[in-house]
């Protein structure tokens, strides 16, 4: 192990109790997912290692200048704006917790400002492309292969409801109400919401539930979507199915499941849906997050105008 690597290990061992306590806080009290908790903890380990390299052994000795130097070093190393912004947010959350729990006397991150993220409008399918994709999934499902029937139901539900791929993978059979055409979803922060879907998604789900028993094994449990070996489908399998079907549409962007979520939100707004209703469907905590889809719609309108109008 290199000298720098050994020093980093020493730092993390010294702060092991602190990191364990913070991990418990993120999971038990803040309701953060395992994925989010790992990202937060990774950011804090990075901060602690940087501080140790500057001769700062305890978090109580951190000052605003140290935090700015930490972010600046990452910018100099070529880190993306989004990464720096996330790490700044992680540091603020961690140090606020440390102050509230009496581990430090004052939070040095109150005036910490990270560079704003560059706004990247998400790629989305056009409505015609979405229809082609779902027609392709339906045609392939005609071969009666239960995996193809499952993939059709997955794509229909993703596009109809705009739910996240992790939310879809976590669905159980009882979470779907075919009488009401709604699905109960456990979203970020363990928040539950009810999301509607349309008749095409209902028909695809009915077809899948009719063949699901062919994949059920002793270990299948209540999972709605199963893999070929009978286990709950994972997000990797869902992404693979979406990418594979989209590959047959040469002019469509290569999107994953999140691209179907973006497409669903954009098409809802283009169809006249209320922004707050779309926020509720997507499970966004802030309306500002949902508003990006209004920008997508305006951007598409602008491109169409420039292509069509002789004096654009």
mmCIF file of C-alpha atoms in Angstrom:
data_model
loop_
_atom_site.group_PDB
_atom_site.id
_atom_site.type_symbol
_atom_site.label_atom_id
_atom_site.label_comp_id
_atom_site.label_asym_id
_atom_site.label_seq_id
_atom_site.Cartn_x
_atom_site.Cartn_y
_atom_site.Cartn_z
ATOM 1 C CA UNK A 1 0.000 0.000 0.000
ATOM 2 C CA UNK A 2 1.246 3.478 -0.841
ATOM 3 C CA UNK A 3 1.969 6.027 1.871
ATOM 4 C CA UNK A 4 -1.057 8.076 0.748
ATOM 5 C CA UNK A 5 -3.242 4.969 0.764
ATOM 6 C CA UNK A 6 -2.096 4.034 4.268
ATOM 7 C CA UNK A 7 -2.801 7.551 5.502
ATOM 8 C CA UNK A 8 -6.292 7.422 4.017
ATOM 9 C CA UNK A 9 -6.964 4.072 5.715
ATOM 10 C CA UNK A 10 -5.786 5.493 9.048
ATOM 11 C CA UNK A 11 -8.109 8.468 8.676
ATOM 12 C CA UNK A 12 -11.136 6.302 7.940
ATOM 13 C CA UNK A 13 -10.342 3.939 10.826
ATOM 14 C CA UNK A 14 -10.043 6.927 13.154
ATOM 15 C CA UNK A 15 -13.453 8.206 12.043
ATOM 16 C CA UNK A 16 -15.125 4.773 11.842
ATOM 17 C CA UNK A 17 -17.536 5.405 14.738
ATOM 18 C CA UNK A 18 -18.471 8.798 13.314
ATOM 19 C CA UNK A 19 -19.159 7.329 9.871
ATOM 20 C CA UNK A 20 -21.191 4.441 11.328
ATOM 21 C CA UNK A 21 -23.311 6.886 13.331
ATOM 22 C CA UNK A 22 -23.890 9.028 10.261
ATOM 23 C CA UNK A 23 -24.792 5.965 8.178
ATOM 24 C CA UNK A 24 -27.413 4.983 10.790
ATOM 25 C CA UNK A 25 -28.788 8.533 10.680
ATOM 26 C CA UNK A 26 -29.102 8.470 6.882
ATOM 27 C CA UNK A 27 -30.874 5.114 6.837
ATOM 28 C CA UNK A 28 -33.034 5.124 9.956
ATOM 29 C CA UNK A 29 -33.840 8.814 10.429
ATOM 30 C CA UNK A 30 -33.594 10.328 6.953
ATOM 31 C CA UNK A 31 -34.953 7.282 5.111
ATOM 32 C CA UNK A 32 -32.250 7.447 2.452
ATOM 33 C CA UNK A 33 -31.868 4.470 0.142
ATOM 34 C CA UNK A 34 -28.785 2.256 0.375
ATOM 35 C CA UNK A 35 -27.535 3.726 -2.921
ATOM 36 C CA UNK A 36 -27.932 7.331 -1.723
ATOM 37 C CA UNK A 37 -26.342 6.546 1.648
ATOM 38 C CA UNK A 38 -23.296 5.015 -0.060
ATOM 39 C CA UNK A 39 -22.895 8.130 -2.219
ATOM 40 C CA UNK A 40 -23.157 10.465 0.800
ATOM 41 C CA UNK A 41 -20.692 8.416 2.832
ATOM 42 C CA UNK A 42 -18.253 8.255 -0.070
ATOM 43 C CA UNK A 43 -18.316 12.045 -0.295
ATOM 44 C CA UNK A 44 -17.658 12.418 3.440
ATOM 45 C CA UNK A 45 -14.782 9.920 3.328
ATOM 46 C CA UNK A 46 -13.302 11.996 0.520
ATOM 47 C CA UNK A 47 -13.646 15.155 2.625
ATOM 48 C CA UNK A 48 -12.087 13.544 5.709
ATOM 49 C CA UNK A 49 -9.144 12.216 3.708
ATOM 50 C CA UNK A 50 -8.567 15.661 2.154
ATOM 51 C CA UNK A 51 -8.744 17.294 5.588
ATOM 52 C CA UNK A 52 -6.246 14.807 7.029
ATOM 53 C CA UNK A 53 -3.839 15.577 4.195
ATOM 54 C CA UNK A 54 -4.041 19.228 5.273
ATOM 55 C CA UNK A 55 -3.243 18.284 8.872
ATOM 56 C CA UNK A 56 -6.858 18.538 10.107
ATOM 57 C CA UNK A 57 -7.553 15.514 12.286
ATOM 58 C CA UNK A 58 -10.988 16.339 13.734
ATOM 59 C CA UNK A 59 -14.119 17.655 12.033
ATOM 60 C CA UNK A 60 -14.376 20.336 14.708
ATOM 61 C CA UNK A 61 -11.313 22.000 13.205
ATOM 62 C CA UNK A 62 -12.838 22.312 9.720
ATOM 63 C CA UNK A 63 -13.392 25.877 8.522
ATOM 64 C CA UNK A 64 -15.185 27.339 5.508
ATOM 65 C CA UNK A 65 -11.820 27.912 3.805
ATOM 66 C CA UNK A 66 -10.986 24.211 4.112
ATOM 67 C CA UNK A 67 -14.267 23.256 2.500
ATOM 68 C CA UNK A 68 -13.711 25.694 -0.353
ATOM 69 C CA UNK A 69 -10.193 24.335 -0.860
ATOM 70 C CA UNK A 70 -11.624 20.813 -0.988
ATOM 71 C CA UNK A 71 -14.106 21.766 -3.720
ATOM 72 C CA UNK A 72 -11.474 23.805 -5.551
ATOM 73 C CA UNK A 73 -9.068 20.871 -5.631
ATOM 74 C CA UNK A 74 -11.769 18.743 -7.238
ATOM 75 C CA UNK A 75 -12.471 21.415 -9.852
ATOM 76 C CA UNK A 76 -8.738 21.631 -10.619
ATOM 77 C CA UNK A 77 -8.671 17.848 -11.041
ATOM 78 C CA UNK A 78 -11.410 18.072 -13.667
ATOM 79 C CA UNK A 79 -14.398 16.880 -11.628
ATOM 80 C CA UNK A 80 -17.774 17.573 -13.243
ATOM 81 C CA UNK A 81 -19.884 20.418 -11.900
ATOM 82 C CA UNK A 82 -22.581 17.952 -10.926
ATOM 83 C CA UNK A 83 -20.085 15.949 -8.841
ATOM 84 C CA UNK A 84 -18.807 19.052 -7.056
ATOM 85 C CA UNK A 85 -22.354 20.274 -6.393
ATOM 86 C CA UNK A 86 -23.322 16.894 -4.948
ATOM 87 C CA UNK A 87 -20.256 16.774 -2.702
ATOM 88 C CA UNK A 88 -20.944 20.280 -1.432
ATOM 89 C CA UNK A 89 -24.501 19.216 -0.588
ATOM 90 C CA UNK A 90 -23.182 16.079 1.134
ATOM 91 C CA UNK A 91 -20.782 18.163 3.246
ATOM 92 C CA UNK A 92 -23.548 20.566 4.273
ATOM 93 C CA UNK A 93 -25.863 17.706 5.268
ATOM 94 C CA UNK A 94 -23.104 15.958 7.234
ATOM 95 C CA UNK A 95 -21.880 19.041 9.075
ATOM 96 C CA UNK A 96 -25.420 20.140 9.910
ATOM 97 C CA UNK A 97 -25.984 16.701 11.458
ATOM 98 C CA UNK A 98 -22.674 16.917 13.325
ATOM 99 C CA UNK A 99 -23.694 20.258 14.835
ATOM 100 C CA UNK A 100 -27.180 19.054 15.793
ATOM 101 C CA UNK A 101 -25.713 15.990 17.532
ATOM 102 C CA UNK A 102 -23.096 18.007 19.427
ATOM 103 C CA UNK A 103 -20.113 16.620 17.570
ATOM 104 C CA UNK A 104 -19.022 20.118 16.507
ATOM 105 C CA UNK A 105 -19.704 23.506 18.084
ATOM 106 C CA UNK A 106 -20.652 25.293 14.857
ATOM 107 C CA UNK A 107 -21.404 24.321 11.271
ATOM 108 C CA UNK A 108 -18.668 25.770 8.976
ATOM 109 C CA UNK A 109 -20.616 25.026 5.789
ATOM 110 C CA UNK A 110 -23.347 27.656 6.180
ATOM 111 C CA UNK A 111 -21.751 29.914 3.563
ATOM 112 C CA UNK A 112 -20.493 27.129 1.310
ATOM 113 C CA UNK A 113 -21.644 27.677 -2.266
ATOM 114 C CA UNK A 114 -20.951 25.132 -4.977
ATOM 115 C CA UNK A 115 -20.899 25.919 -8.707
ATOM 116 C CA UNK A 116 -24.344 25.677 -10.250
ATOM 117 C CA UNK A 117 -24.968 22.596 -12.304
ATOM 118 C CA UNK A 118 -25.129 23.106 -16.017
ATOM 119 C CA UNK A 119 -28.698 22.592 -17.138
ATOM 120 C CA UNK A 120 -28.867 19.635 -19.513
ATOM 121 C CA UNK A 121 -32.281 19.027 -20.997
ATOM 122 C CA UNK A 122 -33.005 15.291 -20.937
ATOM 123 C CA UNK A 123 -33.364 13.463 -24.227
ATOM 124 C CA UNK A 124 -36.879 12.185 -24.813
ATOM 125 C CA UNK A 125 -38.737 10.152 -27.381
ATOM 126 C CA UNK A 126 -41.189 11.853 -29.667
ATOM 127 C CA UNK A 127 -44.734 10.616 -29.237
ATOM 128 C CA UNK A 128 -44.553 8.725 -32.519
ATOM 129 C CA UNK A 129 -41.305 7.042 -31.457
ATOM 130 C CA UNK A 130 -42.850 6.011 -28.143
ATOM 131 C CA UNK A 131 -45.775 4.450 -30.011
ATOM 132 C CA UNK A 132 -43.408 2.594 -32.344
ATOM 133 C CA UNK A 133 -41.433 1.264 -29.390
ATOM 134 C CA UNK A 134 -44.522 -0.048 -27.616
ATOM 135 C CA UNK A 135 -45.928 -1.527 -30.828
ATOM 136 C CA UNK A 136 -42.620 -3.347 -31.315
ATOM 137 C CA UNK A 137 -42.767 -4.700 -27.750
ATOM 138 C CA UNK A 138 -46.344 -5.895 -28.318
ATOM 139 C CA UNK A 139 -45.438 -7.594 -31.607
ATOM 140 C CA UNK A 140 -42.506 -9.416 -30.018
ATOM 141 C CA UNK A 141 -44.707 -10.528 -27.107
ATOM 142 C CA UNK A 142 -46.912 -12.406 -29.589
ATOM 143 C CA UNK A 143 -44.375 -15.270 -29.567
ATOM 144 C CA UNK A 144 -45.692 -16.166 -26.077
ATOM 145 C CA UNK A 145 -42.217 -16.096 -24.505
ATOM 146 C CA UNK A 146 -42.995 -14.966 -20.929
ATOM 147 C CA UNK A 147 -39.915 -12.718 -20.896
ATOM 148 C CA UNK A 148 -41.157 -10.887 -23.983
ATOM 149 C CA UNK A 149 -44.627 -10.581 -22.427
ATOM 150 C CA UNK A 150 -42.956 -9.230 -19.279
ATOM 151 C CA UNK A 151 -40.847 -6.736 -21.236
ATOM 152 C CA UNK A 152 -43.940 -5.393 -22.975
ATOM 153 C CA UNK A 153 -45.655 -4.874 -19.593
ATOM 154 C CA UNK A 154 -42.523 -3.211 -18.190
ATOM 155 C CA UNK A 155 -42.245 -0.730 -21.063
ATOM 156 C CA UNK A 156 -45.960 0.042 -21.065
ATOM 157 C CA UNK A 157 -45.948 0.681 -17.312
ATOM 158 C CA UNK A 158 -42.752 2.777 -17.374
ATOM 159 C CA UNK A 159 -44.112 5.007 -20.117
ATOM 160 C CA UNK A 160 -47.676 5.149 -18.788
ATOM 161 C CA UNK A 161 -46.751 5.988 -15.205
ATOM 162 C CA UNK A 162 -43.344 7.686 -15.392
ATOM 163 C CA UNK A 163 -42.133 5.717 -12.365
ATOM 164 C CA UNK A 164 -38.419 5.218 -11.711
ATOM 165 C CA UNK A 165 -36.736 1.955 -12.705
ATOM 166 C CA UNK A 166 -35.939 1.169 -9.045
ATOM 167 C CA UNK A 167 -39.570 1.757 -8.123
ATOM 168 C CA UNK A 168 -40.693 -0.596 -10.875
ATOM 169 C CA UNK A 169 -38.265 -3.335 -9.832
ATOM 170 C CA UNK A 170 -39.553 -3.097 -6.252
ATOM 171 C CA UNK A 171 -43.220 -3.594 -7.158
ATOM 172 C CA UNK A 172 -45.160 -6.544 -5.767
ATOM 173 C CA UNK A 173 -48.215 -8.118 -7.392
ATOM 174 C CA UNK A 174 -50.534 -6.546 -4.818
ATOM 175 C CA UNK A 175 -49.207 -3.063 -5.630
ATOM 176 C CA UNK A 176 -51.120 -3.108 -8.929
ATOM 177 C CA UNK A 177 -54.864 -2.416 -8.892
ATOM 178 C CA UNK A 178 -56.228 -3.396 -12.297
ATOM 179 C CA UNK A 179 -59.758 -2.410 -11.302
ATOM 180 C CA UNK A 180 -58.718 1.191 -10.672
ATOM 181 C CA UNK A 181 -55.798 1.315 -13.152
ATOM 182 C CA UNK A 182 -53.370 2.538 -10.496
ATOM 183 C CA UNK A 183 -50.099 1.318 -9.016
ATOM 184 C CA UNK A 184 -48.844 1.889 -5.473
ATOM 185 C CA UNK A 185 -45.202 2.987 -5.572
ATOM 186 C CA UNK A 186 -42.627 3.309 -2.796
ATOM 187 C CA UNK A 187 -40.490 6.244 -3.860
ATOM 188 C CA UNK A 188 -37.511 8.179 -2.542
ATOM 189 C CA UNK A 189 -37.412 8.687 1.199
ATOM 190 C CA UNK A 190 -39.763 5.694 1.592
ATOM 191 C CA UNK A 191 -42.666 7.918 0.485
ATOM 192 C CA UNK A 192 -45.632 6.067 -0.952
ATOM 193 C CA UNK A 193 -47.713 7.438 -3.810
ATOM 194 C CA UNK A 194 -50.502 6.210 -6.073
ATOM 195 C CA UNK A 195 -49.859 6.561 -9.811
ATOM 196 C CA UNK A 196 -52.451 6.032 -12.570
ATOM 197 C CA UNK A 197 -51.873 4.213 -15.852
ATOM 198 C CA UNK A 198 -53.944 3.743 -18.985
ATOM 199 C CA UNK A 199 -55.762 0.921 -20.738
ATOM 200 C CA UNK A 200 -52.769 -0.223 -22.881
ATOM 201 C CA UNK A 201 -50.650 -0.693 -19.753
ATOM 202 C CA UNK A 202 -53.529 -2.540 -18.059
ATOM 203 C CA UNK A 203 -53.847 -4.947 -20.977
ATOM 204 C CA UNK A 204 -50.086 -5.547 -21.012
ATOM 205 C CA UNK A 205 -50.091 -6.200 -17.256
ATOM 206 C CA UNK A 206 -53.033 -8.593 -17.567
ATOM 207 C CA UNK A 207 -51.145 -10.529 -20.245
ATOM 208 C CA UNK A 208 -48.054 -10.676 -18.047
ATOM 209 C CA UNK A 209 -49.943 -11.812 -14.951
ATOM 210 C CA UNK A 210 -51.525 -14.588 -17.041
ATOM 211 C CA UNK A 211 -48.064 -16.061 -17.797
ATOM 212 C CA UNK A 212 -46.149 -15.002 -14.664
ATOM 213 C CA UNK A 213 -46.769 -18.401 -13.046
ATOM 214 C CA UNK A 214 -44.570 -20.007 -15.713
ATOM 215 C CA UNK A 215 -41.544 -18.256 -14.162
ATOM 216 C CA UNK A 216 -42.519 -18.576 -10.496
ATOM 217 C CA UNK A 217 -40.176 -20.573 -8.262
ATOM 218 C CA UNK A 218 -40.100 -21.194 -4.505
ATOM 219 C CA UNK A 219 -37.967 -18.076 -4.032
ATOM 220 C CA UNK A 220 -40.091 -15.760 -6.216
ATOM 221 C CA UNK A 221 -42.141 -14.261 -3.406
ATOM 222 C CA UNK A 222 -44.628 -11.494 -4.258
ATOM 223 C CA UNK A 223 -42.435 -9.728 -6.844
ATOM 224 C CA UNK A 224 -44.480 -8.401 -9.752
ATOM 225 C CA UNK A 225 -41.793 -8.774 -12.410
ATOM 226 C CA UNK A 226 -39.580 -11.874 -12.498
ATOM 227 C CA UNK A 227 -36.462 -12.907 -14.355
ATOM 228 C CA UNK A 228 -36.111 -16.171 -16.236
ATOM 229 C CA UNK A 229 -34.870 -17.908 -13.068
ATOM 230 C CA UNK A 230 -37.846 -16.730 -11.053
ATOM 231 C CA UNK A 231 -36.119 -14.037 -9.025
ATOM 232 C CA UNK A 232 -37.322 -10.446 -8.744
ATOM 233 C CA UNK A 233 -36.245 -8.527 -11.820
ATOM 234 C CA UNK A 234 -33.392 -6.102 -11.174
ATOM 235 C CA UNK A 235 -32.756 -2.674 -12.651
ATOM 236 C CA UNK A 236 -29.993 -3.999 -14.909
ATOM 237 C CA UNK A 237 -32.419 -6.402 -16.594
ATOM 238 C CA UNK A 238 -34.946 -3.618 -17.116
ATOM 239 C CA UNK A 239 -32.318 -1.327 -18.659
ATOM 240 C CA UNK A 240 -31.170 -4.120 -20.942
ATOM 241 C CA UNK A 241 -34.736 -4.732 -22.157
ATOM 242 C CA UNK A 242 -35.322 -1.036 -22.894
ATOM 243 C CA UNK A 243 -32.003 -0.596 -24.726
ATOM 244 C CA UNK A 244 -32.503 -3.770 -26.751
ATOM 245 C CA UNK A 245 -35.965 -2.797 -27.979
ATOM 246 C CA UNK A 246 -34.907 0.784 -28.739
ATOM 247 C CA UNK A 247 -32.012 -0.528 -30.827
ATOM 248 C CA UNK A 248 -34.584 -1.594 -33.428
ATOM 249 C CA UNK A 249 -35.702 2.030 -33.925
ATOM 250 C CA UNK A 250 -32.733 3.519 -35.846
ATOM 251 C CA UNK A 251 -33.796 7.165 -35.585
ATOM 252 C CA UNK A 252 -34.754 7.119 -31.898
ATOM 253 C CA UNK A 253 -32.287 8.229 -29.186
ATOM 254 C CA UNK A 254 -30.691 5.425 -27.173
ATOM 255 C CA UNK A 255 -32.479 5.960 -23.876
ATOM 256 C CA UNK A 256 -32.755 3.842 -20.770
ATOM 257 C CA UNK A 257 -35.762 3.481 -18.444
ATOM 258 C CA UNK A 258 -35.204 7.001 -17.114
ATOM 259 C CA UNK A 259 -35.603 8.259 -20.672
ATOM 260 C CA UNK A 260 -39.105 6.748 -20.702
ATOM 261 C CA UNK A 261 -39.814 8.640 -17.463
ATOM 262 C CA UNK A 262 -38.614 11.869 -19.087
ATOM 263 C CA UNK A 263 -40.705 11.101 -22.160
ATOM 264 C CA UNK A 264 -43.842 10.400 -20.125
ATOM 265 C CA UNK A 265 -43.531 13.701 -18.246
ATOM 266 C CA UNK A 266 -42.867 15.693 -21.407
ATOM 267 C CA UNK A 267 -45.784 14.134 -23.280
ATOM 268 C CA UNK A 268 -48.125 14.753 -20.347
ATOM 269 C CA UNK A 269 -47.255 18.445 -20.352
ATOM 270 C CA UNK A 270 -47.496 18.648 -24.133
ATOM 271 C CA UNK A 271 -50.967 17.143 -23.814
ATOM 272 C CA UNK A 272 -52.050 19.892 -21.418
ATOM 273 C CA UNK A 273 -51.473 18.240 -18.024
ATOM 274 C CA UNK A 274 -51.118 20.509 -15.010
ATOM 275 C CA UNK A 275 -47.547 20.885 -13.739
ATOM 276 C CA UNK A 276 -48.528 20.024 -10.164
ATOM 277 C CA UNK A 277 -50.280 16.881 -11.331
ATOM 278 C CA UNK A 278 -47.125 15.805 -13.150
ATOM 279 C CA UNK A 279 -45.108 16.550 -10.003
ATOM 280 C CA UNK A 280 -47.427 14.270 -8.010
ATOM 281 C CA UNK A 281 -47.184 11.472 -10.576
ATOM 282 C CA UNK A 282 -43.386 11.618 -10.754
ATOM 283 C CA UNK A 283 -42.971 11.888 -6.983
ATOM 284 C CA UNK A 284 -40.832 15.042 -7.090
ATOM 285 C CA UNK A 285 -40.373 16.736 -3.731
ATOM 286 C CA UNK A 286 -39.911 20.113 -5.423
ATOM 287 C CA UNK A 287 -41.903 21.652 -8.252
ATOM 288 C CA UNK A 288 -38.636 23.125 -9.549
ATOM 289 C CA UNK A 289 -37.510 19.599 -10.477
ATOM 290 C CA UNK A 290 -40.663 19.051 -12.523
ATOM 291 C CA UNK A 291 -40.295 22.374 -14.315
ATOM 292 C CA UNK A 292 -37.391 21.094 -16.392
ATOM 293 C CA UNK A 293 -39.990 19.303 -18.517
ATOM 294 C CA UNK A 294 -41.590 22.615 -19.440
ATOM 295 C CA UNK A 295 -38.174 23.620 -20.781
ATOM 296 C CA UNK A 296 -38.013 20.378 -22.773
ATOM 297 C CA UNK A 297 -41.414 21.128 -24.303
ATOM 298 C CA UNK A 298 -40.470 24.723 -25.144
ATOM 299 C CA UNK A 299 -37.134 23.602 -26.593
ATOM 300 C CA UNK A 300 -38.886 21.119 -28.862
ATOM 301 C CA UNK A 301 -41.442 23.762 -29.867
ATOM 302 C CA UNK A 302 -38.586 26.137 -30.737
ATOM 303 C CA UNK A 303 -36.811 23.519 -32.886
ATOM 304 C CA UNK A 304 -40.029 22.723 -34.754
ATOM 305 C CA UNK A 305 -40.684 26.419 -35.322
ATOM 306 C CA UNK A 306 -37.180 27.015 -36.673
ATOM 307 C CA UNK A 307 -37.503 24.091 -39.059
ATOM 308 C CA UNK A 308 -40.940 25.086 -40.316
ATOM 309 C CA UNK A 309 -41.197 28.882 -40.400
ATOM 310 C CA UNK A 310 -39.621 30.682 -43.384
ATOM 311 C CA UNK A 311 -38.561 33.644 -41.224
ATOM 312 C CA UNK A 312 -37.474 31.763 -38.107
#
